[in-house]
Short mmCIF file of C-alpha atoms in Angstrom, two decimals:
data_model
loop_
_atom_site.label_atom_id
_atom_site.label_comp_id
_atom_site.label_asym_id
_atom_site.label_seq_id
_atom_site.Cartn_x
_atom_site.Cartn_y
_atom_site.Cartn_z
CA MET A 1 -4.35 -10.40 111.81
CA ARG A 2 -4.30 -6.69 112.31
CA VAL A 3 -7.20 -4.25 111.95
CA TYR A 4 -6.28 -1.62 109.32
CA TRP A 5 -8.09 1.53 108.15
CA GLU A 6 -9.63 -0.45 105.28
CA ASP A 7 -11.42 -2.73 107.77
CA THR A 8 -13.08 -0.02 109.83
CA ASP A 9 -16.13 2.14 109.19
CA ALA A 10 -17.34 5.54 110.33
CA GLY A 11 -18.60 3.98 113.56
CA GLY A 12 -14.91 3.63 114.46
CA ILE A 13 -15.11 -0.18 114.44
CA VAL A 14 -14.61 -3.07 112.05
CA PHE A 15 -17.41 -3.12 109.45
CA TYR A 16 -19.49 -6.26 110.04
CA ALA A 17 -19.04 -7.70 106.55
CA ASN A 18 -15.28 -7.60 106.98
CA TYR A 19 -15.32 -10.42 109.52
CA LEU A 20 -16.33 -12.63 106.59
CA LYS A 21 -13.07 -11.55 104.93
CA PHE A 22 -11.12 -12.41 108.07
CA PHE A 23 -12.89 -15.78 108.25
CA GLU A 24 -12.15 -16.47 104.60
CA ARG A 25 -8.44 -15.68 105.10
CA SER A 26 -8.36 -18.01 108.07
CA ARG A 27 -10.10 -20.84 106.15
CA THR A 28 -7.66 -20.39 103.28
CA GLU A 29 -4.66 -20.63 105.61
CA TRP A 30 -6.18 -23.64 107.35
CA LEU A 31 -6.70 -25.35 103.96
CA ARG A 32 -3.17 -24.38 102.94
CA SER A 33 -1.83 -25.97 106.15
CA LEU A 34 -3.50 -29.21 105.00
CA GLY A 35 -1.79 -28.92 101.62
CA ILE A 36 -4.88 -27.60 99.81
CA GLU A 37 -4.18 -24.57 97.57
CA GLN A 38 -7.38 -23.28 96.00
CA GLN A 39 -5.90 -21.74 92.84
CA ARG A 40 -4.09 -25.01 92.00
CA LEU A 41 -7.17 -26.98 92.95
CA LYS A 42 -9.24 -25.04 90.46
CA GLU A 43 -6.68 -25.66 87.72
CA SER A 44 -6.30 -29.37 88.50
CA THR A 45 -9.91 -30.36 89.31
CA GLY A 46 -11.98 -27.67 87.58
CA GLY A 47 -13.89 -27.20 90.81
CA LEU A 48 -13.89 -24.80 93.72
CA PHE A 49 -15.37 -24.28 97.17
CA VAL A 50 -18.36 -21.98 97.55
CA VAL A 51 -20.13 -20.70 100.64
CA ILE A 52 -23.67 -22.11 101.03
CA ASP A 53 -24.71 -20.49 104.26
CA THR A 54 -23.36 -18.49 107.17
CA ARG A 55 -24.54 -17.89 110.73
CA ILE A 56 -22.59 -15.20 112.49
CA ARG A 57 -22.94 -13.62 115.91
CA TYR A 58 -21.27 -10.30 116.70
CA HIS A 59 -20.33 -9.90 120.37
CA ARG A 60 -17.99 -6.91 120.67
CA PRO A 61 -16.48 -4.46 118.23
CA ALA A 62 -12.83 -4.44 117.14
CA ARG A 63 -11.07 -1.13 116.56
CA LEU A 64 -8.25 0.23 114.44
CA ASP A 65 -4.84 -1.24 115.34
CA ASP A 66 -6.35 -4.14 117.30
CA ALA A 67 -4.64 -7.47 116.77
CA LEU A 68 -6.99 -10.41 116.21
CA ILE A 69 -6.74 -14.17 116.41
CA VAL A 70 -9.02 -15.83 113.88
CA THR A 71 -9.68 -19.56 114.05
CA ALA A 72 -11.16 -22.16 111.70
CA SER A 73 -12.02 -25.74 112.60
CA LEU A 74 -13.96 -28.49 110.89
CA LEU A 75 -17.27 -29.11 112.67
CA GLU A 76 -18.91 -31.57 110.30
CA THR A 77 -18.24 -33.01 106.88
CA GLY A 78 -20.38 -34.83 104.33
CA GLY A 79 -19.90 -35.67 100.69
CA ALA A 80 -21.50 -32.52 99.39
CA SER A 81 -20.66 -29.93 102.03
CA MET A 82 -18.79 -29.27 105.24
CA ILE A 83 -19.38 -26.95 108.17
CA ILE A 84 -16.54 -24.87 109.54
CA ARG A 85 -16.66 -23.16 112.90
CA GLN A 86 -14.89 -19.82 113.10
CA GLN A 87 -14.06 -17.30 115.78
CA ALA A 88 -12.42 -13.89 115.90
CA LEU A 89 -10.85 -13.02 119.25
CA LEU A 90 -8.96 -10.01 120.48
CA LYS A 91 -5.26 -10.76 120.91
CA LYS A 92 -3.75 -9.58 124.18
CA GLU A 93 -0.65 -7.57 123.33
CA GLN A 94 1.16 -8.50 126.57
CA ASN A 95 1.35 -12.24 126.01
CA ASN A 96 -0.18 -12.86 122.57
CA SER A 97 -2.94 -15.00 124.11
CA ALA A 98 -6.57 -14.88 123.04
CA GLY A 99 -8.78 -12.34 124.80
CA ALA A 100 -12.40 -11.32 124.35
CA LEU A 101 -14.53 -13.10 121.78
CA LEU A 102 -15.53 -10.57 119.11
CA CYS A 103 -17.41 -12.59 116.55
CA GLU A 104 -18.16 -16.26 115.90
CA GLY A 105 -20.16 -18.41 113.58
CA THR A 106 -20.48 -21.37 111.28
CA ILE A 107 -19.90 -21.41 107.55
CA ARG A 108 -21.25 -24.20 105.34
CA ILE A 109 -19.07 -24.79 102.29
CA GLY A 110 -19.99 -26.76 99.17
CA TRP A 111 -18.18 -27.75 96.02
CA VAL A 112 -19.11 -26.69 92.47
CA ASN A 113 -17.79 -27.11 88.95
CA ALA A 114 -16.08 -23.82 88.03
CA GLY A 115 -17.70 -23.61 84.60
CA SER A 116 -21.28 -24.69 85.22
CA TRP A 117 -21.59 -23.73 88.91
CA GLN A 118 -23.38 -27.06 89.39
CA PRO A 119 -22.95 -28.50 92.90
CA ALA A 120 -20.84 -31.62 93.00
CA ARG A 121 -19.36 -33.97 95.57
CA ILE A 122 -16.18 -32.77 97.27
CA PRO A 123 -13.31 -34.75 95.67
CA ALA A 124 -12.24 -37.72 97.82
CA SER A 125 -8.63 -36.54 97.86
CA ILE A 126 -9.72 -33.34 99.60
CA LEU A 127 -12.02 -35.11 102.06
CA ASP A 128 -9.12 -37.39 102.99
CA ARG A 129 -6.94 -34.42 103.81
CA LEU A 130 -9.67 -32.73 105.80
CA LYS A 131 -10.21 -35.82 107.93
CA THR A 132 -6.60 -36.18 108.98
CA MET B 1 -23.79 7.45 94.20
CA ARG B 2 -24.32 7.39 97.90
CA VAL B 3 -21.70 6.96 100.64
CA TYR B 4 -22.56 3.88 102.72
CA TRP B 5 -20.99 2.45 105.87
CA GLU B 6 -18.87 0.11 103.73
CA ASP B 7 -17.17 3.10 102.09
CA THR B 8 -16.10 4.89 105.25
CA ASP B 9 -13.26 4.27 107.67
CA ALA B 10 -12.61 5.01 111.33
CA GLY B 11 -11.62 8.57 110.40
CA GLY B 12 -15.32 9.08 109.68
CA ILE B 13 -14.69 9.66 105.99
CA VAL B 14 -14.53 7.69 102.74
CA PHE B 15 -11.41 5.46 102.69
CA TYR B 16 -9.04 6.71 99.98
CA ALA B 17 -8.96 3.47 97.98
CA ASN B 18 -12.74 3.52 97.66
CA TYR B 19 -12.71 6.48 95.27
CA LEU B 20 -11.08 4.08 92.81
CA LYS B 21 -14.17 1.89 93.21
CA PHE B 22 -16.43 4.89 92.56
CA PHE B 23 -14.33 5.79 89.52
CA GLU B 24 -14.50 2.23 88.23
CA ARG B 25 -18.31 2.15 88.60
CA SER B 26 -18.53 5.45 86.70
CA ARG B 27 -16.25 4.18 83.88
CA THR B 28 -18.31 1.02 83.63
CA GLU B 29 -21.55 2.99 83.31
CA TRP B 30 -19.94 5.34 80.79
CA LEU B 31 -18.78 2.34 78.70
CA ARG B 32 -22.24 0.78 79.05
CA SER B 33 -23.80 4.02 77.76
CA LEU B 34 -21.60 3.57 74.65
CA GLY B 35 -22.87 0.01 74.24
CA ILE B 36 -19.75 -1.61 75.70
CA GLU B 37 -20.48 -4.35 78.26
CA GLN B 38 -17.29 -5.74 79.73
CA GLN B 39 -18.48 -9.24 80.62
CA ARG B 40 -19.79 -9.76 77.06
CA LEU B 41 -16.66 -8.17 75.65
CA LYS B 42 -14.51 -10.70 77.47
CA GLU B 43 -16.60 -13.56 76.15
CA SER B 44 -16.65 -12.25 72.56
CA THR B 45 -13.09 -10.92 72.17
CA GLY B 46 -11.14 -12.80 74.84
CA GLY B 47 -9.73 -9.49 76.01
CA LEU B 48 -10.38 -7.00 78.77
CA PHE B 49 -9.45 -3.52 79.95
CA VAL B 50 -6.81 -3.18 82.67
CA VAL B 51 -5.63 -0.15 84.59
CA ILE B 52 -2.04 0.86 83.73
CA ASP B 53 -1.59 3.91 85.91
CA THR B 54 -3.55 6.29 88.10
CA ARG B 55 -2.91 9.84 89.33
CA ILE B 56 -5.36 10.92 91.97
CA ARG B 57 -5.65 14.09 94.05
CA TYR B 58 -7.78 14.14 97.19
CA HIS B 59 -9.22 17.58 97.97
CA ARG B 60 -11.92 17.17 100.62
CA PRO B 61 -13.34 14.20 102.50
CA ALA B 62 -16.81 12.73 101.88
CA ARG B 63 -18.83 11.45 104.82
CA LEU B 64 -21.48 8.83 105.50
CA ASP B 65 -24.81 9.56 103.74
CA ASP B 66 -23.23 12.11 101.36
CA ALA B 67 -24.49 11.90 97.79
CA LEU B 68 -21.77 12.08 95.14
CA ILE B 69 -21.62 12.83 91.45
CA VAL B 70 -18.86 10.86 89.75
CA THR B 71 -17.82 11.69 86.20
CA ALA B 72 -15.76 9.95 83.51
CA SER B 73 -14.61 11.50 80.24
CA LEU B 74 -12.16 10.44 77.57
CA LEU B 75 -9.06 12.65 77.64
CA GLU B 76 -6.85 10.89 75.13
CA THR B 77 -6.90 7.67 73.15
CA GLY B 78 -4.26 5.71 71.29
CA GLY B 79 -4.15 2.21 69.89
CA ALA B 80 -2.76 0.63 73.00
CA SER B 81 -4.23 2.72 75.79
CA MET B 82 -6.57 5.55 76.64
CA ILE B 83 -6.64 8.14 79.41
CA ILE B 84 -9.85 8.84 81.28
CA ARG B 85 -10.37 11.90 83.44
CA GLN B 86 -12.52 11.37 86.51
CA GLN B 87 -13.97 13.53 89.25
CA ALA B 88 -15.99 12.94 92.39
CA LEU B 89 -18.07 15.91 93.51
CA LEU B 90 -20.42 16.43 96.39
CA LYS B 91 -24.04 16.56 95.24
CA LYS B 92 -26.08 19.42 96.65
CA GLU B 93 -29.25 17.94 98.11
CA GLN B 94 -31.33 21.07 97.41
CA ASN B 95 -31.04 21.07 93.64
CA ASN B 96 -29.02 17.95 92.76
CA SER B 97 -26.28 20.10 91.22
CA ALA B 98 -22.57 19.44 91.66
CA GLY B 99 -20.91 21.03 94.67
CA ALA B 100 -17.39 20.84 96.10
CA LEU B 101 -14.75 18.81 94.26
CA LEU B 102 -13.71 15.92 96.51
CA CYS B 103 -11.29 13.91 94.42
CA GLU B 104 -10.07 13.93 90.82
CA GLY B 105 -7.55 12.20 88.65
CA THR B 106 -6.61 10.44 85.47
CA ILE B 107 -6.68 6.71 84.84
CA ARG B 108 -4.74 5.13 81.97
CA ILE B 109 -6.42 1.99 80.67
CA GLY B 110 -4.89 -0.65 78.42
CA TRP B 111 -6.13 -3.80 76.77
CA VAL B 112 -4.86 -7.35 77.44
CA ASN B 113 -5.66 -10.88 76.37
CA ALA B 114 -7.58 -12.47 79.23
CA GLY B 115 -5.58 -15.68 79.18
CA SER B 116 -2.00 -14.52 78.70
CA TRP B 117 -2.29 -11.00 80.18
CA GLN B 118 -0.20 -9.83 77.22
CA PRO B 119 -0.91 -6.20 76.23
CA ALA B 120 -2.67 -5.86 72.89
CA ARG B 121 -4.20 -3.13 70.76
CA ILE B 122 -7.69 -2.02 71.75
CA PRO B 123 -10.09 -3.62 69.21
CA ALA B 124 -11.08 -1.17 66.46
CA SER B 125 -14.79 -1.72 67.14
CA ILE B 126 -14.30 -0.38 70.67
CA LEU B 127 -12.16 2.57 69.56
CA ASP B 128 -14.88 3.50 67.08
CA ARG B 129 -17.48 3.59 69.80
CA LEU B 130 -15.24 5.61 72.10
CA LYS B 131 -14.62 8.22 69.44
CA THR B 132 -18.27 8.89 68.76
CA MET C 1 -27.85 -2.31 92.10
CA ARG C 2 -25.30 -3.31 89.56
CA VAL C 3 -22.45 -5.84 90.01
CA TYR C 4 -19.12 -4.09 89.36
CA TRP C 5 -15.56 -5.43 89.17
CA GLU C 6 -15.06 -4.50 92.82
CA ASP C 7 -17.81 -6.92 93.86
CA THR C 8 -16.50 -10.00 92.07
CA ASP C 9 -13.70 -12.42 92.92
CA ALA C 10 -11.43 -14.74 90.96
CA GLY C 11 -14.22 -17.33 90.85
CA GLY C 12 -15.94 -14.91 88.43
CA ILE C 13 -18.82 -14.29 90.84
CA VAL C 14 -19.78 -11.88 93.60
CA PHE C 15 -17.64 -12.49 96.71
CA TYR C 16 -19.86 -13.82 99.50
CA ALA C 17 -19.11 -11.02 101.97
CA ASN C 18 -20.23 -8.43 99.46
CA TYR C 19 -23.88 -9.41 99.75
CA LEU C 20 -23.68 -8.01 103.27
CA LYS C 21 -22.64 -4.71 101.68
CA PHE C 22 -25.61 -4.89 99.30
CA PHE C 23 -27.90 -5.69 102.23
CA GLU C 24 -26.48 -2.80 104.24
CA ARG C 25 -27.05 -0.36 101.34
CA SER C 26 -30.62 -1.61 101.04
CA ARG C 27 -31.28 -1.22 104.79
CA THR C 28 -29.83 2.28 104.69
CA GLU C 29 -32.12 3.28 101.81
CA TRP C 30 -35.09 1.67 103.54
CA LEU C 31 -34.33 3.64 106.73
CA ARG C 32 -33.83 6.80 104.67
CA SER C 33 -37.24 6.25 103.07
CA LEU C 34 -38.67 6.29 106.62
CA GLY C 35 -36.90 9.56 107.34
CA ILE C 36 -34.07 7.98 109.34
CA GLU C 37 -30.60 9.22 108.37
CA GLN C 38 -27.90 7.42 110.29
CA GLN C 39 -25.22 10.13 110.26
CA ARG C 40 -27.70 12.71 111.63
CA LEU C 41 -29.04 10.15 114.07
CA LYS C 42 -25.57 9.63 115.51
CA GLU C 43 -25.09 13.37 115.90
CA SER C 44 -28.52 13.96 117.45
CA THR C 45 -28.87 10.88 119.71
CA GLY C 46 -25.27 9.76 120.24
CA GLY C 47 -26.32 6.26 119.29
CA LEU C 48 -26.18 4.04 116.26
CA PHE C 49 -27.41 0.74 114.89
CA VAL C 50 -25.11 -2.29 115.03
CA VAL C 51 -25.47 -5.75 113.59
CA ILE C 52 -25.94 -8.44 116.28
CA ASP C 53 -26.30 -11.52 114.14
CA THR C 54 -26.77 -12.61 110.55
CA ARG C 55 -28.11 -15.78 108.93
CA ILE C 56 -27.51 -15.88 105.22
CA ARG C 57 -28.18 -18.53 102.58
CA TYR C 58 -26.48 -18.35 99.20
CA HIS C 59 -28.52 -19.91 96.38
CA ARG C 60 -26.97 -18.88 93.07
CA PRO C 61 -24.00 -16.75 92.07
CA ALA C 62 -24.25 -13.27 90.56
CA ARG C 63 -21.77 -12.23 87.88
CA LEU C 64 -20.16 -9.05 86.59
CA ASP C 65 -22.66 -6.64 84.99
CA ASP C 66 -25.70 -8.40 86.52
CA ALA C 67 -28.40 -6.06 87.78
CA LEU C 68 -29.77 -6.96 91.22
CA ILE C 69 -32.86 -6.11 93.20
CA VAL C 70 -32.14 -6.04 96.92
CA THR C 71 -34.97 -5.90 99.44
CA ALA C 72 -35.27 -5.10 103.14
CA SER C 73 -38.35 -5.61 105.29
CA LEU C 74 -38.99 -5.51 109.01
CA LEU C 75 -39.71 -9.02 110.34
CA GLU C 76 -39.82 -8.39 114.07
CA THR C 77 -39.11 -5.53 116.42
CA GLY C 78 -38.51 -5.30 120.16
CA GLY C 79 -37.17 -2.59 122.40
CA ALA C 80 -33.58 -3.70 122.15
CA SER C 81 -33.32 -5.13 118.67
CA MET C 82 -35.14 -5.72 115.40
CA ILE C 83 -34.89 -8.41 112.75
CA ILE C 84 -34.76 -7.45 109.10
CA ARG C 85 -35.37 -9.89 106.29
CA GLN C 86 -33.33 -9.31 103.14
CA GLN C 87 -33.14 -10.80 99.68
CA ALA C 88 -30.98 -10.28 96.62
CA LEU C 89 -32.63 -11.24 93.34
CA LEU C 90 -31.47 -11.12 89.76
CA LYS C 91 -33.20 -8.36 87.83
CA LYS C 92 -34.57 -9.40 84.44
CA GLU C 93 -33.27 -6.89 81.89
CA GLN C 94 -36.33 -7.25 79.61
CA ASN C 95 -38.94 -6.00 82.03
CA ASN C 96 -37.03 -5.00 85.19
CA SER C 97 -38.93 -7.62 87.21
CA ALA C 98 -37.31 -9.82 89.86
CA GLY C 99 -35.84 -13.10 88.65
CA ALA C 100 -33.89 -15.85 90.41
CA LEU C 101 -33.26 -15.60 94.15
CA LEU C 102 -29.50 -15.29 94.68
CA CYS C 103 -29.11 -14.80 98.39
CA GLU C 104 -31.41 -14.26 101.37
CA GLY C 105 -31.22 -13.97 105.11
CA THR C 106 -32.09 -12.24 108.32
CA ILE C 107 -30.09 -9.55 110.08
CA ARG C 108 -30.64 -8.71 113.74
CA ILE C 109 -29.87 -5.09 114.52
CA GLY C 110 -29.37 -3.54 117.95
CA TRP C 111 -28.74 -0.06 119.24
CA VAL C 112 -25.62 1.11 121.10
CA ASN C 113 -24.21 4.32 122.52
CA ALA C 114 -21.56 5.52 120.08
CA GLY C 115 -19.00 6.25 122.78
CA SER C 116 -19.31 3.33 125.17
CA TRP C 117 -20.65 0.69 122.75
CA GLN C 118 -23.06 -0.30 125.51
CA PRO C 119 -26.33 -1.78 124.17
CA ALA C 120 -29.33 0.45 124.76
CA ARG C 121 -33.02 0.55 123.89
CA ILE C 122 -33.84 1.75 120.40
CA PRO C 123 -35.15 5.36 120.79
CA ALA C 124 -38.96 5.49 120.75
CA SER C 125 -38.96 8.05 117.92
CA ILE C 126 -37.21 5.50 115.68
CA LEU C 127 -39.47 2.62 116.72
CA ASP C 128 -42.48 4.76 115.89
CA ARG C 129 -41.20 5.38 112.39
CA LEU C 130 -40.37 1.72 111.87
CA LYS C 131 -43.88 0.65 112.86
CA THR C 132 -45.63 2.90 110.37
CA MET D 1 1.03 -10.45 102.48
CA ARG D 2 -1.05 -13.07 100.81
CA VAL D 3 -3.60 -12.60 98.03
CA TYR D 4 -7.01 -13.86 99.20
CA TRP D 5 -10.34 -14.25 97.41
CA GLU D 6 -11.43 -10.85 98.73
CA ASP D 7 -8.56 -9.16 96.86
CA THR D 8 -9.27 -10.61 93.43
CA ASP D 9 -11.84 -9.73 90.79
CA ALA D 10 -13.57 -11.56 87.95
CA GLY D 11 -10.50 -10.97 85.76
CA GLY D 12 -8.78 -13.52 88.02
CA ILE D 13 -6.32 -10.93 89.34
CA VAL D 14 -6.00 -8.48 92.22
CA PHE D 15 -8.47 -5.60 91.75
CA TYR D 16 -6.45 -2.43 91.14
CA ALA D 17 -7.88 -0.45 94.05
CA ASN D 18 -6.78 -3.16 96.45
CA TYR D 19 -3.09 -2.31 96.04
CA LEU D 20 -3.97 0.91 97.87
CA LYS D 21 -5.13 -1.30 100.74
CA PHE D 22 -1.86 -3.25 100.63
CA PHE D 23 0.09 0.02 100.56
CA GLU D 24 -1.89 1.38 103.49
CA ARG D 25 -1.21 -1.77 105.54
CA SER D 26 2.47 -1.47 104.75
CA ARG D 27 2.57 2.23 105.73
CA THR D 28 0.77 1.43 108.98
CA GLU D 29 3.29 -1.29 109.85
CA TRP D 30 6.18 1.00 108.90
CA LEU D 31 4.78 3.73 111.19
CA ARG D 32 4.22 1.16 113.92
CA SER D 33 7.86 0.06 113.61
CA LEU D 34 8.80 3.70 114.34
CA GLY D 35 6.58 3.69 117.42
CA ILE D 36 3.72 5.57 115.78
CA GLU D 37 0.29 4.02 116.41
CA GLN D 38 -2.41 5.91 114.57
CA GLN D 39 -5.35 5.16 116.86
CA ARG D 40 -3.38 6.38 119.90
CA LEU D 41 -2.10 9.33 117.91
CA LYS D 42 -5.65 10.41 117.13
CA GLU D 43 -6.58 10.16 120.81
CA SER D 44 -3.48 12.00 122.05
CA THR D 45 -3.09 14.71 119.39
CA GLY D 46 -6.57 15.01 117.90
CA GLY D 47 -5.02 14.73 114.45
CA LEU D 48 -4.52 12.08 111.83
CA PHE D 49 -2.75 11.38 108.57
CA VAL D 50 -4.69 11.74 105.32
CA VAL D 51 -3.73 10.91 101.76
CA ILE D 52 -3.34 14.01 99.55
CA ASP D 53 -2.35 12.42 96.29
CA THR D 54 -1.28 9.11 94.77
CA ARG D 55 0.59 8.16 91.61
CA ILE D 56 0.51 4.45 90.92
CA ARG D 57 1.82 2.35 88.06
CA TYR D 58 0.58 -1.20 87.53
CA HIS D 59 3.15 -3.49 85.88
CA ARG D 60 1.93 -7.06 86.20
CA PRO D 61 -1.11 -8.71 87.78
CA ALA D 62 -1.05 -10.72 91.02
CA ARG D 63 -3.25 -13.79 91.35
CA LEU D 64 -5.04 -15.72 94.09
CA ASP D 65 -2.63 -17.38 96.57
CA ASP D 66 0.34 -15.27 95.44
CA ALA D 67 2.56 -14.06 98.27
CA LEU D 68 3.56 -10.41 98.04
CA ILE D 69 6.25 -8.23 99.55
CA VAL D 70 5.02 -4.68 100.06
CA THR D 71 7.47 -1.90 100.92
CA ALA D 72 7.16 1.66 102.24
CA SER D 73 9.99 4.18 102.46
CA LEU D 74 10.14 7.90 103.14
CA LEU D 75 11.08 9.80 99.99
CA GLU D 76 10.63 13.38 101.14
CA THR D 77 9.30 15.19 104.18
CA GLY D 78 8.19 18.75 104.82
CA GLY D 79 6.27 20.38 107.65
CA ALA D 80 2.88 19.90 106.04
CA SER D 81 3.25 16.67 104.11
CA MET D 82 5.53 13.76 103.31
CA ILE D 83 5.94 11.54 100.28
CA ILE D 84 6.18 7.80 100.70
CA ARG D 85 7.42 5.48 98.00
CA GLN D 86 5.75 2.08 97.85
CA GLN D 87 6.20 -1.12 95.89
CA ALA D 88 4.40 -4.44 95.68
CA LEU D 89 6.58 -7.33 94.51
CA LEU D 90 5.90 -10.98 93.99
CA LYS D 91 7.54 -13.12 96.65
CA LYS D 92 9.47 -16.13 95.37
CA GLU D 93 8.25 -19.15 97.30
CA GLN D 94 11.60 -20.99 97.04
CA ASN D 95 13.71 -18.50 98.96
CA ASN D 96 11.30 -15.78 100.12
CA SER D 97 13.20 -13.17 98.08
CA ALA D 98 11.51 -10.43 96.06
CA GLY D 99 10.57 -11.26 92.48
CA ALA D 100 8.74 -9.35 89.76
CA LEU D 101 7.60 -5.80 90.43
CA LEU D 102 3.79 -5.75 90.32
CA CYS D 103 2.87 -2.22 91.25
CA GLU D 104 4.67 0.89 92.50
CA GLY D 105 3.95 4.48 93.27
CA THR D 106 4.20 7.48 95.53
CA ILE D 107 1.70 8.56 98.15
CA ARG D 108 1.65 12.10 99.56
CA ILE D 109 0.38 12.20 103.12
CA GLY D 110 -0.73 15.27 105.05
CA TRP D 111 -1.92 15.93 108.56
CA VAL D 112 -5.37 17.23 109.57
CA ASN D 113 -7.29 17.97 112.72
CA ALA D 114 -9.73 15.09 113.23
CA GLY D 115 -12.68 17.33 114.00
CA SER D 116 -12.36 20.17 111.50
CA TRP D 117 -10.43 18.33 108.75
CA GLN D 118 -8.30 21.48 108.47
CA PRO D 119 -4.74 20.78 107.26
CA ALA D 120 -2.12 21.34 109.91
CA ARG D 121 1.63 20.88 110.37
CA ILE D 122 2.77 17.37 111.18
CA PRO D 123 3.58 17.37 114.93
CA ALA D 124 7.33 17.73 115.57
CA SER D 125 7.40 14.56 117.68
CA ILE D 126 6.27 12.56 114.65
CA LEU D 127 8.68 14.28 112.26
CA ASP D 128 11.52 13.46 114.64
CA ARG D 129 10.62 9.78 114.59
CA LEU D 130 10.31 9.75 110.81
CA LYS D 131 13.75 11.28 110.38
CA THR D 132 15.55 8.69 112.46
#
């Protein structure tokens, strides 16, 4: 991902809330890579993922035009929620490898019915895909 | 309205897209003052307002901690769309009066069915309220 | 604060990252109420506050047109950082009192030099104001 | 570009202001492809691009998980400003070709000194690159 004007604030760096956008994009792409598309999921199951809690640590600022590598990996999964570990790292332009750690954290995700917003168990078909 | 960190970019000023957020907040409050609540409207009529086109001119930048006055007024209304004129002005801290013009423009709004996204005529009950 | 279209996502609720914007607005107003203006602070001291870590729990969703009460209070303060406790609650329209807890958490804030981004001690003049 | 949760609103579609973010990303990548990096430009010339006016037409909504193609092309250039034409189109998943036109418009960009925000002529070195 690239840092654009929209992501920065008057401090000259990425606004802290925007890392949650980067993390969400990364989770979405990770889910997509497992064959899980959230719009279709909502239409077919009537449910969707919601964030239950987040713990984020900010180490260094990112600036305009920086390239970032943002990761998502499954840390823990139960029937009602799962914990995803995420990192944002600076991408070294020379060799595209990961550089300094900018921001990291864990995100706990639950499952709710789209209409009632009642928590529910994550559908087995999704858990199966996550565990592969 | 106040300019917060979230509104600014690395240029030290309000990011240009964010004036559309300010304008949308102002339109929403203007509609609310006419007794039109959009969430309830969607539930009761199955329709909602959508933006059809925007013409915006940016005159001067706003900075962090600036206080703004944002206006909305009906310029023209037809059965299928209406044009709203909007301005963002700097608020003078001394006497709370409007100062320099920062940004202005017109927003054309139409009406669609929430499910199909097909354009439709603005309900008469809404037009009546707008014309008062 | 009011929930506008900009704050919501396709789930019909406030996007999780946007509570960090609400919290930031609330902190800014709390600091302003103590006589601390961040833009002036940057110009006069060459330093600014940055977020070091956040722990947020999401309890219930907020929807379009909801009115929110967002709080900020000082939980702990040291020379190099302070912890602020924040809550977002639904505002009851009948009597403007606080209703259901939507989201809460703690935000650790540090101080850095604006140019170098090196951490530094929070200026004594600011600590004095915070402790009053 | 992909439509993520952050881009959508409670109408289930991309929030209208967010196309200005997509357009800005596209302009930045177009400038980068011409060897113009805005952060470096600011450091080396003390100036930066600002948006002077925008005219945008919204044709159809984009939804969560849609893939978009966003274009930027130079329509007109003078010493003090340039006009860029931009489109957002739906990307057909089958063959990655451009589908329905979602949103289009023109953006007039000027050049200012970063400190004073006074308009200035676009540096000749940049105009040369734009004209190639």
